[in-house]
mmCIF file of C-alpha atoms and ligand atoms in Angstrom:
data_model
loop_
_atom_site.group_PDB
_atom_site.id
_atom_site.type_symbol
_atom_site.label_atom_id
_atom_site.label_comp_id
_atom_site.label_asym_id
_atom_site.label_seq_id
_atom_site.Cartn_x
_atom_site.Cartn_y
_atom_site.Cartn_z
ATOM 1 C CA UNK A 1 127.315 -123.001 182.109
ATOM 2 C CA UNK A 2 130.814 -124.275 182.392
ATOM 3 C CA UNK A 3 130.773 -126.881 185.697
ATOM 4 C CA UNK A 4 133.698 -125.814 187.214
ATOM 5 C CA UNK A 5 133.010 -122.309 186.662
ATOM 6 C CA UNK A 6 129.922 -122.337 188.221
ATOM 7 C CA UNK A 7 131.719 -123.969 191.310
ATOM 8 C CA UNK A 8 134.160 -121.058 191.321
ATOM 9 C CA UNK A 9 131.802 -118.396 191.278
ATOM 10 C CA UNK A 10 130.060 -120.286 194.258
ATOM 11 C CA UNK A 11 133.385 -120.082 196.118
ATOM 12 C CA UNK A 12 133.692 -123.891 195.862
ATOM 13 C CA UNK A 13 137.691 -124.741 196.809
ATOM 14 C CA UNK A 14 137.839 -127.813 194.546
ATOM 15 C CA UNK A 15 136.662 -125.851 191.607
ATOM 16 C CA UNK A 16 139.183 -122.926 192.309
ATOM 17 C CA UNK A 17 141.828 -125.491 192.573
ATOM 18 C CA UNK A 18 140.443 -127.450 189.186
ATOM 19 C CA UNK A 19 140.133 -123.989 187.548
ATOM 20 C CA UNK A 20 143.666 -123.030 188.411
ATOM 21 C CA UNK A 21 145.315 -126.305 186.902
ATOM 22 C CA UNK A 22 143.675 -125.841 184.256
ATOM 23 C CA UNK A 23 144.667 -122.172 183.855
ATOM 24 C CA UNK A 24 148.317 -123.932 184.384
ATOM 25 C CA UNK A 25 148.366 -126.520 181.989
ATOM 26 C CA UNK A 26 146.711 -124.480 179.677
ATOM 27 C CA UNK A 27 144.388 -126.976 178.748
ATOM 28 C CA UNK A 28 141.148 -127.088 176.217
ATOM 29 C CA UNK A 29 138.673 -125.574 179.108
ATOM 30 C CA UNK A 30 140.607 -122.833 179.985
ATOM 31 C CA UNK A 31 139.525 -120.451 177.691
ATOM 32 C CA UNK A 32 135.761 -121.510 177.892
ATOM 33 C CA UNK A 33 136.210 -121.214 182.027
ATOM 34 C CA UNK A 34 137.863 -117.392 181.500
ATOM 35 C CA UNK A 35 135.336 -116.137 179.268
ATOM 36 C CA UNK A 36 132.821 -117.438 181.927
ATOM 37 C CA UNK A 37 134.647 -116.014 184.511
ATOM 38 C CA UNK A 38 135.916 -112.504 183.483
ATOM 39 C CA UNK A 39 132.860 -110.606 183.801
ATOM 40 C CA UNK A 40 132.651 -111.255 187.471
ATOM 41 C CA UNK A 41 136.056 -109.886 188.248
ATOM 42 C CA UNK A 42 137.550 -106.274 189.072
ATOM 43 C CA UNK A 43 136.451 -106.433 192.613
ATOM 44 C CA UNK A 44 139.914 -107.734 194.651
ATOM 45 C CA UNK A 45 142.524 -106.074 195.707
ATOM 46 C CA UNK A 46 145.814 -107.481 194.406
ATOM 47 C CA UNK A 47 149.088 -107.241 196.746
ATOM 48 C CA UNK A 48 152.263 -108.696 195.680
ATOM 49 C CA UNK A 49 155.257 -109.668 197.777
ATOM 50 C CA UNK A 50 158.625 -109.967 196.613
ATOM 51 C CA UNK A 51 162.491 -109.450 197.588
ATOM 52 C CA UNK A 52 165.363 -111.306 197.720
ATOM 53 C CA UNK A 53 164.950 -115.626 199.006
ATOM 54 C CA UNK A 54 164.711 -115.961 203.155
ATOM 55 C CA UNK A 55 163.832 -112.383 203.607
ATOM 56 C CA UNK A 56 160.669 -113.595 205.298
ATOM 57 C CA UNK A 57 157.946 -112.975 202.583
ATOM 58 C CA UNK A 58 156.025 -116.117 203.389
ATOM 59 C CA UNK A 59 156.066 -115.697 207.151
ATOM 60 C CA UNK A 60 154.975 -112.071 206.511
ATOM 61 C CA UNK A 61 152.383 -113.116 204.130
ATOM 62 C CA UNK A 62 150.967 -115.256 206.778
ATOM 63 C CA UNK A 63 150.782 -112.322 209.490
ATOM 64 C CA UNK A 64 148.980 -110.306 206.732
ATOM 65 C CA UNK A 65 146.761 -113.185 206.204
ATOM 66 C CA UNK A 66 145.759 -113.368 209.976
ATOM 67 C CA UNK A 67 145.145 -109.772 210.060
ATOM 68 C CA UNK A 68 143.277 -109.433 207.181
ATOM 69 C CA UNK A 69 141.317 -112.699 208.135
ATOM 70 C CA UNK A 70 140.068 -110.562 211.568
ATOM 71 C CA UNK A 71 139.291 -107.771 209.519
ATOM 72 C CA UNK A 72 136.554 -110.329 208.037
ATOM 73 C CA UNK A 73 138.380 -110.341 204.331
ATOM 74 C CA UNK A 74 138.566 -113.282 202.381
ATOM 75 C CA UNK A 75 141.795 -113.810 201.759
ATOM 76 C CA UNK A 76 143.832 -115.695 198.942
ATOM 77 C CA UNK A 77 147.623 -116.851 198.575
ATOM 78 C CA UNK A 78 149.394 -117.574 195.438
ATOM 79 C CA UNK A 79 152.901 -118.562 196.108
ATOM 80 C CA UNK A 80 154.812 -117.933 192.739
ATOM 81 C CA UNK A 81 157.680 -120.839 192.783
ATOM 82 C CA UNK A 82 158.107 -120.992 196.374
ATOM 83 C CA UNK A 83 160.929 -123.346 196.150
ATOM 84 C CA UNK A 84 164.296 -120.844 196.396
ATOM 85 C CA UNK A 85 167.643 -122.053 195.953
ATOM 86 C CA UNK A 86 168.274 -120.430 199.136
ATOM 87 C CA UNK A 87 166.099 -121.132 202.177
ATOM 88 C CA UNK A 88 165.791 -124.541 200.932
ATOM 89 C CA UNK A 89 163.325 -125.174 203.840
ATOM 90 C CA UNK A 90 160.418 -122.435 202.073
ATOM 91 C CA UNK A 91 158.407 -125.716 200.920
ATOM 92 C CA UNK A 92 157.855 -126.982 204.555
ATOM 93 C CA UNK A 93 157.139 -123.515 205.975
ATOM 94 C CA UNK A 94 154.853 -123.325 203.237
ATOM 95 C CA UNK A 95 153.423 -126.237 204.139
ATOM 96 C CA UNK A 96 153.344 -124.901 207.929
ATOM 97 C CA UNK A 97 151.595 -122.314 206.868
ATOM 98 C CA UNK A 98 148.837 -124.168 204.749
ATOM 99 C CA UNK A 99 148.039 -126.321 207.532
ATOM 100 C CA UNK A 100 147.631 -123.309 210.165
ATOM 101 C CA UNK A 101 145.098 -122.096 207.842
ATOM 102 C CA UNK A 102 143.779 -125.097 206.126
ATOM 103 C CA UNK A 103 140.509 -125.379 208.747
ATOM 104 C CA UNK A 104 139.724 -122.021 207.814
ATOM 105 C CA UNK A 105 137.476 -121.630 204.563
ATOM 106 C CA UNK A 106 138.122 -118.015 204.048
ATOM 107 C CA UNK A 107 141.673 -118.792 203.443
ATOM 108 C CA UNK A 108 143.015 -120.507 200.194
ATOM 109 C CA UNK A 109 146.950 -120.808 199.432
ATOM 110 C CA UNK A 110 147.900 -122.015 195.618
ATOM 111 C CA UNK A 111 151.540 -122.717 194.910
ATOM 112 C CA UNK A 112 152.361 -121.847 191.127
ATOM 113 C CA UNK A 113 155.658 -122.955 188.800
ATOM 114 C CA UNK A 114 157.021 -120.399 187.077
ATOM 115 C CA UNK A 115 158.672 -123.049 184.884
ATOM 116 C CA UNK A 116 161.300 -120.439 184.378
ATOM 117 C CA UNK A 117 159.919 -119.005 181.082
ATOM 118 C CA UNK A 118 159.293 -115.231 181.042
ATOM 119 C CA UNK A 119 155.783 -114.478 179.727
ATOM 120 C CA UNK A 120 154.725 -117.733 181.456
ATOM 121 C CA UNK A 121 154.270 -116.413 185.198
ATOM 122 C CA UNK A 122 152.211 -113.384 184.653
ATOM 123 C CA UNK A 123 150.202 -114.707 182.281
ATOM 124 C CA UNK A 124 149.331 -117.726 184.716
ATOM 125 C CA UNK A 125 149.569 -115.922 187.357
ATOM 126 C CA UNK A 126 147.259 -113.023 186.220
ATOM 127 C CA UNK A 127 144.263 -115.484 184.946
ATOM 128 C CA UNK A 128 144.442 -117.628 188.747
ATOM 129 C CA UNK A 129 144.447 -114.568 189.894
ATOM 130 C CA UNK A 130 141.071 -113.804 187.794
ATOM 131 C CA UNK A 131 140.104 -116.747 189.294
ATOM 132 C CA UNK A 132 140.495 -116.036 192.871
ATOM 133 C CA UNK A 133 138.686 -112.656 192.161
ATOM 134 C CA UNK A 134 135.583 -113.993 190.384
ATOM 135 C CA UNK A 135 135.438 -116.999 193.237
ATOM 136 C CA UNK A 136 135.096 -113.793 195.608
ATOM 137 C CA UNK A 137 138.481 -113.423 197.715
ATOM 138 C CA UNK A 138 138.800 -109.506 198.963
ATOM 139 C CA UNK A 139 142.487 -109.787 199.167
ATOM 140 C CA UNK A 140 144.727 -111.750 197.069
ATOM 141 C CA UNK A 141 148.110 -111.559 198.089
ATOM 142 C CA UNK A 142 151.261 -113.171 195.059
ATOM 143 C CA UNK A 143 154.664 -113.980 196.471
ATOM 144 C CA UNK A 144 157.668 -114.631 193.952
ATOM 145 C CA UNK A 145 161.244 -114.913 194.788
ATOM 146 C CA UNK A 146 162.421 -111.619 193.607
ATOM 147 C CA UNK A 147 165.547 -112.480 191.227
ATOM 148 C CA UNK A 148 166.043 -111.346 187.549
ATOM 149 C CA UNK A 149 162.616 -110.718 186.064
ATOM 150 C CA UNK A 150 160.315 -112.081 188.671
ATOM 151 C CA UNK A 151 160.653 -108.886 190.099
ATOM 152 C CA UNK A 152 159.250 -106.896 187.397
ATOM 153 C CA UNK A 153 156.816 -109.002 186.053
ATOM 154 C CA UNK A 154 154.978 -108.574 189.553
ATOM 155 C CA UNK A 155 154.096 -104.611 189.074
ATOM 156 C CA UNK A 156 151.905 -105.929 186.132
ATOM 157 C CA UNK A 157 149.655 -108.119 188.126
ATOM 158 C CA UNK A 158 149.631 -106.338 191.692
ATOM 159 C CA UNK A 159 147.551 -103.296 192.201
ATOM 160 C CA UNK A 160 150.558 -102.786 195.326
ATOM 161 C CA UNK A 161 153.814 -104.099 195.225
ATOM 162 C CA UNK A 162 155.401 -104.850 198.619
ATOM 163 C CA UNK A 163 159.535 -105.421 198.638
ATOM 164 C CA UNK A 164 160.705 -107.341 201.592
ATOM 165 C CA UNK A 165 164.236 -106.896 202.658
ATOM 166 C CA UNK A 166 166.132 -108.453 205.558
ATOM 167 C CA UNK A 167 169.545 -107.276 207.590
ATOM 168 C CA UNK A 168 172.722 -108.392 206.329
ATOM 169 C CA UNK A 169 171.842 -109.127 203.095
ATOM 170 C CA UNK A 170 174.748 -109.741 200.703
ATOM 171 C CA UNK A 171 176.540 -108.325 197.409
ATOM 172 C CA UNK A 172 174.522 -110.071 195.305
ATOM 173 C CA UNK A 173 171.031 -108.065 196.306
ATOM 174 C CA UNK A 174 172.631 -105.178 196.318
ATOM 175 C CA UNK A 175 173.001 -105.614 193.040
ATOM 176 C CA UNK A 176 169.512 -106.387 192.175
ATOM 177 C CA UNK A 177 168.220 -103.357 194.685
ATOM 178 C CA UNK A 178 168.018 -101.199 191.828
ATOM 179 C CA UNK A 179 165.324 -103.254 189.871
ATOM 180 C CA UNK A 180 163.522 -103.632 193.166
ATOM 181 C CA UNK A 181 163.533 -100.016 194.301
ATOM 182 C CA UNK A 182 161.779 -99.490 190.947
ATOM 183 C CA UNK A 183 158.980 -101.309 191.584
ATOM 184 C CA UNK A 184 158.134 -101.348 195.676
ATOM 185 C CA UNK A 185 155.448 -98.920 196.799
ATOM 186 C CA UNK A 186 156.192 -100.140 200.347
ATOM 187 C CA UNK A 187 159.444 -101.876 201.571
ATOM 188 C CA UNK A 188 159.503 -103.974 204.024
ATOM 189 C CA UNK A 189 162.757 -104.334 206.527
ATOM 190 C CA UNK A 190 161.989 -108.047 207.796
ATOM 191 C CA UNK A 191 163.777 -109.658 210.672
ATOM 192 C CA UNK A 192 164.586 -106.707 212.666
ATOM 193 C CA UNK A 193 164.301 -108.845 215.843
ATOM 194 C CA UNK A 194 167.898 -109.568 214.558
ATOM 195 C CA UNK A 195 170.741 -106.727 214.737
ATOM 196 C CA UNK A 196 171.395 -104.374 211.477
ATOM 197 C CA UNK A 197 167.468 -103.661 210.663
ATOM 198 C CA UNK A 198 168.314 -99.344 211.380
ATOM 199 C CA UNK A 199 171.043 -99.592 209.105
ATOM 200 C CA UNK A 200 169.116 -100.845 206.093
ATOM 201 C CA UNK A 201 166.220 -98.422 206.980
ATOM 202 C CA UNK A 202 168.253 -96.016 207.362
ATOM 203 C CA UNK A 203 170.209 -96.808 203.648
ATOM 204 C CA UNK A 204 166.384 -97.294 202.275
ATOM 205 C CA UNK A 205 164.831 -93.714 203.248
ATOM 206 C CA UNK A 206 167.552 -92.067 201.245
ATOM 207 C CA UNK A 207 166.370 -93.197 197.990
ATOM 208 C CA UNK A 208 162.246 -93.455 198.446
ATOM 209 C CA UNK A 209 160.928 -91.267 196.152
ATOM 210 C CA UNK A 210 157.481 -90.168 194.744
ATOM 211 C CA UNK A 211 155.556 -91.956 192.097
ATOM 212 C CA UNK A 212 152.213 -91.592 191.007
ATOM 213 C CA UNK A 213 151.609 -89.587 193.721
ATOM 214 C CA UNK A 214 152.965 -91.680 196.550
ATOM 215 C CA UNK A 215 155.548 -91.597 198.219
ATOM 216 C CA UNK A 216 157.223 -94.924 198.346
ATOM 217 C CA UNK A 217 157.373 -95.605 202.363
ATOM 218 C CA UNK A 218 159.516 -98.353 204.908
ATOM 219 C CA UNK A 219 158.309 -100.423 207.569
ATOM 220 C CA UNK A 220 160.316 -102.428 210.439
ATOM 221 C CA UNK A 221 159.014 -105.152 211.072
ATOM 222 C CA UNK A 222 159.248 -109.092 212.135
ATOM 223 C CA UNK A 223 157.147 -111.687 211.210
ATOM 224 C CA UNK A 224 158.915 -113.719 214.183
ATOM 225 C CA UNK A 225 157.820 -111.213 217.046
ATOM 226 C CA UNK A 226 154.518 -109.720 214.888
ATOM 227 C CA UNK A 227 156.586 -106.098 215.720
ATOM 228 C CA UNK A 228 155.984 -103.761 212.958
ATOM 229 C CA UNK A 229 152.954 -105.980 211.497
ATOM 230 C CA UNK A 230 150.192 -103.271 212.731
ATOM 231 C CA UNK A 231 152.306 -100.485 211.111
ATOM 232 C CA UNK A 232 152.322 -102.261 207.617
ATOM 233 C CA UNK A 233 148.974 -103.454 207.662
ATOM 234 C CA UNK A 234 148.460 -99.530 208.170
ATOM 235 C CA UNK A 235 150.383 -98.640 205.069
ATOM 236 C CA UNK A 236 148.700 -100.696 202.773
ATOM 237 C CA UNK A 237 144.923 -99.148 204.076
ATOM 238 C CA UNK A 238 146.914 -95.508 203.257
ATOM 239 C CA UNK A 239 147.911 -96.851 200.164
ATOM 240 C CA UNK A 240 144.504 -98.357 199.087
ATOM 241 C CA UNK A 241 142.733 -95.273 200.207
ATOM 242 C CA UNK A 242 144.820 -92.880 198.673
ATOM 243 C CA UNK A 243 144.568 -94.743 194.951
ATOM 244 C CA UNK A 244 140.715 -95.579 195.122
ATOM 245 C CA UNK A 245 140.223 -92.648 193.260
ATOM 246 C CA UNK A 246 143.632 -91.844 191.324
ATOM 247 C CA UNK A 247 143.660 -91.580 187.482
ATOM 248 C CA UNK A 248 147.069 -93.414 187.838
ATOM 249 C CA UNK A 249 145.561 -96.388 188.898
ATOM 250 C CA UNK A 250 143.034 -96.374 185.579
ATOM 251 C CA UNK A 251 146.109 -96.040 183.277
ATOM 252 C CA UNK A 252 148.716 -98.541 185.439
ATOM 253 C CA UNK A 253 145.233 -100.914 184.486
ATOM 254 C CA UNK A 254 145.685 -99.772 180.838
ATOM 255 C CA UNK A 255 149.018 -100.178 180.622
ATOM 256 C CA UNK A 256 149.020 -103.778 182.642
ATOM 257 C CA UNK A 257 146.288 -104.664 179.986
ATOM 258 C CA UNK A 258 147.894 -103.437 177.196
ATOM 259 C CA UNK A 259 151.292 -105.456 177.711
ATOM 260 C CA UNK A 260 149.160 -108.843 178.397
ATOM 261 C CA UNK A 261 147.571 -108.788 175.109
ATOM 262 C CA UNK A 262 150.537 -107.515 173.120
ATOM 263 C CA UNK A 263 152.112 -110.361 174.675
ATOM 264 C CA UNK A 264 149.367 -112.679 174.189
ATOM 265 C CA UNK A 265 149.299 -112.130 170.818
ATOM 266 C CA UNK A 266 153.015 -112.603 170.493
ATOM 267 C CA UNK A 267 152.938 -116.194 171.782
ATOM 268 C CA UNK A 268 149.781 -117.601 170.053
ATOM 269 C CA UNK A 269 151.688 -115.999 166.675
ATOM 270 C CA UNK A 270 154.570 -117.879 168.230
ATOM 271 C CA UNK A 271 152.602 -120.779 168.967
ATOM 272 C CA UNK A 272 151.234 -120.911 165.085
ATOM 273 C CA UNK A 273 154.607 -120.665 163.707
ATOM 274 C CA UNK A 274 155.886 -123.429 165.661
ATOM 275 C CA UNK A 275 152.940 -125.608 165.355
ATOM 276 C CA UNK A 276 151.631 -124.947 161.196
ATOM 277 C CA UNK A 277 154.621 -123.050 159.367
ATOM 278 C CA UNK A 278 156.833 -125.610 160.474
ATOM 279 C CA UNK A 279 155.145 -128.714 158.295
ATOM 280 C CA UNK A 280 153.723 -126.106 155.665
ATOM 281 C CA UNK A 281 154.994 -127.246 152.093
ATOM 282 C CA UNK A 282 155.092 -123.417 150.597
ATOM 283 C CA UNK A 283 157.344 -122.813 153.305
ATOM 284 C CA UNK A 284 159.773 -126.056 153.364
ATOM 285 C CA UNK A 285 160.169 -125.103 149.621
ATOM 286 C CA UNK A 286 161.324 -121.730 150.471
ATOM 287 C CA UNK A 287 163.479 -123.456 152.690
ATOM 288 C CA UNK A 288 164.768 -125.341 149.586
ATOM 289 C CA UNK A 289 165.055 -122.488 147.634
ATOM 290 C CA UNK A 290 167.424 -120.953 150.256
ATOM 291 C CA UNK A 291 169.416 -124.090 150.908
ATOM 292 C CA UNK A 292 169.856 -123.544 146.314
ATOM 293 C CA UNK A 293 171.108 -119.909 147.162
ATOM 294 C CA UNK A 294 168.146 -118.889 144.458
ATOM 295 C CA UNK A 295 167.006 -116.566 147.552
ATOM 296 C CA UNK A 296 168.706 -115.376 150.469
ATOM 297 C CA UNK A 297 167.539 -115.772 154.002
ATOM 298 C CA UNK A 298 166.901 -111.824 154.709
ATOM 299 C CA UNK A 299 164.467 -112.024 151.358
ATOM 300 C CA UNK A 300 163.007 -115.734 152.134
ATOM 301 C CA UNK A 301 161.854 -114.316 156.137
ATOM 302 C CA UNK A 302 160.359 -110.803 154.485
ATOM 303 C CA UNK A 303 158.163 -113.474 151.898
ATOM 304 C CA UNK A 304 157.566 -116.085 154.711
ATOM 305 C CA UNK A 305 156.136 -113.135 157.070
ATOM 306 C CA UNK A 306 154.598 -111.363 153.756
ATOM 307 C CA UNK A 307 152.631 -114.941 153.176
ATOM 308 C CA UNK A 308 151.503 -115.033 157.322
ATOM 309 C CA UNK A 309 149.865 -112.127 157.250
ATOM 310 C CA UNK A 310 147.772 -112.101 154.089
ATOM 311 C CA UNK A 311 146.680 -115.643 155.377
ATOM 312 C CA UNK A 312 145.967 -114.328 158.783
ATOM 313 C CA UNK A 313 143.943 -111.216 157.245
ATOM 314 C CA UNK A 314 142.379 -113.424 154.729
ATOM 315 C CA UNK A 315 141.123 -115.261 157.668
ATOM 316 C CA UNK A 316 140.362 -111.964 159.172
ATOM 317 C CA UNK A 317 137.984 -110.415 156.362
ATOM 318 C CA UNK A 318 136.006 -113.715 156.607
ATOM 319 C CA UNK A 319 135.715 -113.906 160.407
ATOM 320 C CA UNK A 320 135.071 -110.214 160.732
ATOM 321 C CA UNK A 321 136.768 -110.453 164.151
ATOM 322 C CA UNK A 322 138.641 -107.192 163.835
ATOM 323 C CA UNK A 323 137.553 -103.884 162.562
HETATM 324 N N1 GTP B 1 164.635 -113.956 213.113
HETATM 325 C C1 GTP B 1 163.638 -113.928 212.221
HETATM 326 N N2 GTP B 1 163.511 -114.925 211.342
HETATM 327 C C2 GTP B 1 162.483 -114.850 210.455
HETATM 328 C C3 GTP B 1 161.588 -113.768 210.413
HETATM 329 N N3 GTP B 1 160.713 -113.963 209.409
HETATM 330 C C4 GTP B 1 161.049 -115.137 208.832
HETATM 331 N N4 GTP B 1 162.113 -115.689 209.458
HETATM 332 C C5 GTP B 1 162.780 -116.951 209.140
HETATM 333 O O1 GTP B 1 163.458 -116.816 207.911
HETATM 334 C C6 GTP B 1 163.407 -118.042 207.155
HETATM 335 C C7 GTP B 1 162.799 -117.775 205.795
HETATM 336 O O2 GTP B 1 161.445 -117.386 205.979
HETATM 337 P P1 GTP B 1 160.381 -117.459 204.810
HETATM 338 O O3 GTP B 1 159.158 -116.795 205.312
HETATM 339 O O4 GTP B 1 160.287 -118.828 204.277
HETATM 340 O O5 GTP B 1 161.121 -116.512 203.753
HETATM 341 P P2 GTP B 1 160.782 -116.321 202.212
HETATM 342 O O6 GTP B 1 161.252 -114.957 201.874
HETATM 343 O O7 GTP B 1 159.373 -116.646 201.953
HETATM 344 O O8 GTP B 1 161.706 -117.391 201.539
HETATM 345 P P3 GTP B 1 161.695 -117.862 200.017
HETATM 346 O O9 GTP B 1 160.245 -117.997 199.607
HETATM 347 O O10 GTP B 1 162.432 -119.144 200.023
HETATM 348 O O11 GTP B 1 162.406 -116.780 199.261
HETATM 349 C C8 GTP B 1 162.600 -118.996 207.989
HETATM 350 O O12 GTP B 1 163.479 -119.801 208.704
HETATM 351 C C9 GTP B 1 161.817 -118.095 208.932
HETATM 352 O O13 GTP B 1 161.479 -118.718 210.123
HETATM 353 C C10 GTP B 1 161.775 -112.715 211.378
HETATM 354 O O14 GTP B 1 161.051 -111.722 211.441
HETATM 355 N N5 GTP B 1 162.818 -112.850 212.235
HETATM 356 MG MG1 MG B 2 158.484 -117.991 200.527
#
């Protein structure tokens, strides 16, 4: 058995965090420590927290965290590039936040890069989240700044999807409101200690609608005050109840599952191009051949990808991976 899987599936934090890098850097274990892993995961319950940077998502994850840690759960952060351009201070509240719950062992907070690249969070993000599952965390809760396609990319690793949204927020979120009314099962109006929170509820409610059978519901709350923080923890148990049995929930798996190996496959075929058809000779003559205008590029690519997929089923017939 795998060392440092053995160590996560005992709980052990320096094997989580070893695991995790390793998921990260995508280096030679962490396939082996996956495979190892996998079997003993299904069992968490995945919430992720988005919105707009400054609304308050850390400081609210950290009031769930407290609650949940009463309840008895286990609970587990991952903090999806918690450095905004924004709220420039998010690393030291961050860092606030680790050391309030650093003495407490059924607490573990991961900060993540997103390095920017578009498959590269959720498929990180979903395998550390394997991770936390298999090392036995009840809850594990993902925050990403929600800008562009962070946003989006959430809804395929969260079982719930919780939008936080603050007064006075600007043009610029408006604009992006769209995306995140999409994807919230629960929105959050943060801050309401400060003046404007009824207005934004109140522009919210008219455009919650019904998916899957729920109907998409608004909290006020503050992480400053803890007002509101009973009421959401509340929603989220209605939510959970309601889709422990829902088909939905089986095919929102399917359909998570289905988009991270399409896209899986994509980038090792990526990968393969970049790293063997690059140097290949039969292809740097086609290249030549081109460059002679014996063949034109439209006819050279159809060859090229004609020649990559006999090779890969060649490959295929003798591995006998596929049937
Ligand atoms: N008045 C008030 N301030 C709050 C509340 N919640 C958070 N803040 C403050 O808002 C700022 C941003 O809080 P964070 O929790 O870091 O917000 P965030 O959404 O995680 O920020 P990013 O991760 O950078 O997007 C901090 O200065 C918090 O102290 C609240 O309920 N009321
Ligand atoms: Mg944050």
């Amino acid at each position: 058995l795998n060392e440092i899987a053995a160590g996560v599936l005992k709980g052990q934090r320096v094997a989580i965090s070893k695991a995790i890098s390793s998921i990260e850097n995508r280096d030679e274990n962490s396939r082996a420590l996956l495979k190892e892993l996998f079997p003993h995961t299904g069992k968490a319950f995945v919430l992720g927290v988005t919105g707009p940077p400054g609304t308050g998502k850390s400081s609210l994850v950290n009031e769930l965290a407290k609650r949940y840690r009463s309840r008895g759960a286990k609970v587990a952060i991952l903090a999806i590039d918690p450095t905004s351009p924004v709220s420039g201070g998010a690393i030291l509240g961050d860092r606030v936040r680790m050391i309030e719950h650093s003495l407490d062992s059924g607490v573990y907070i991961r900060s993540m890069a997103s390095r920017g690249d578009e498959g590269g969070l959720s498929h990180s993000a979903r395998n550390a989240i394997r991770v936390l599952d298999a090392a036995g965390f009840d809850l594990v809760i993902v925050e990403t700044v929600g800008i562009g396609q962070a946003e989006v990319q959430i809804v395929g690793v969260a079982d719930l999807v919780i939008v936080v949204l603050m007064p006075e927020l600007g043009d610029e979120v408006q604009a992006a409101k769209a995306g995140l009314m999409e994807i919230g099962n629960i929105f959050v109006v943060n801050k309401s200690d400060l003046p404007g929170a009824d207005k934004v509820i109140y522009n919210i409610f008219s455009i919650l609608s019904t998916r899957d059978g729920w109907k998409q519901a608004s909290v006020k709350a503050s992480a400053k005050t803890g007002a509101g923080i009973s009421e959401l923890v509340d929603k989220i148990e209605e939510f959970r109840a309601s889709h422990r049995e829902a088909a939905s929930v089986g095919e929102r798996k399917l359909t998570n599952l289905r988009e991270e190996l399409l896209r899986n496959v994509a980038l090792n075929i990526d990968e393969i191009v970049e790293s063997k058809m690059k140097n290949d000779a039969g292809f740097k003559n086609v290249v030549a051949k081109v460059a002679a205008r014996e063949i034109d590029p439209e006819s050279a690519t159809d060859l090229l990808v004609q020649c990559f997929v006999d090779r890969f089923q060649a490959k295929r017939k003798k591995t006998k991976g596929l049937k």
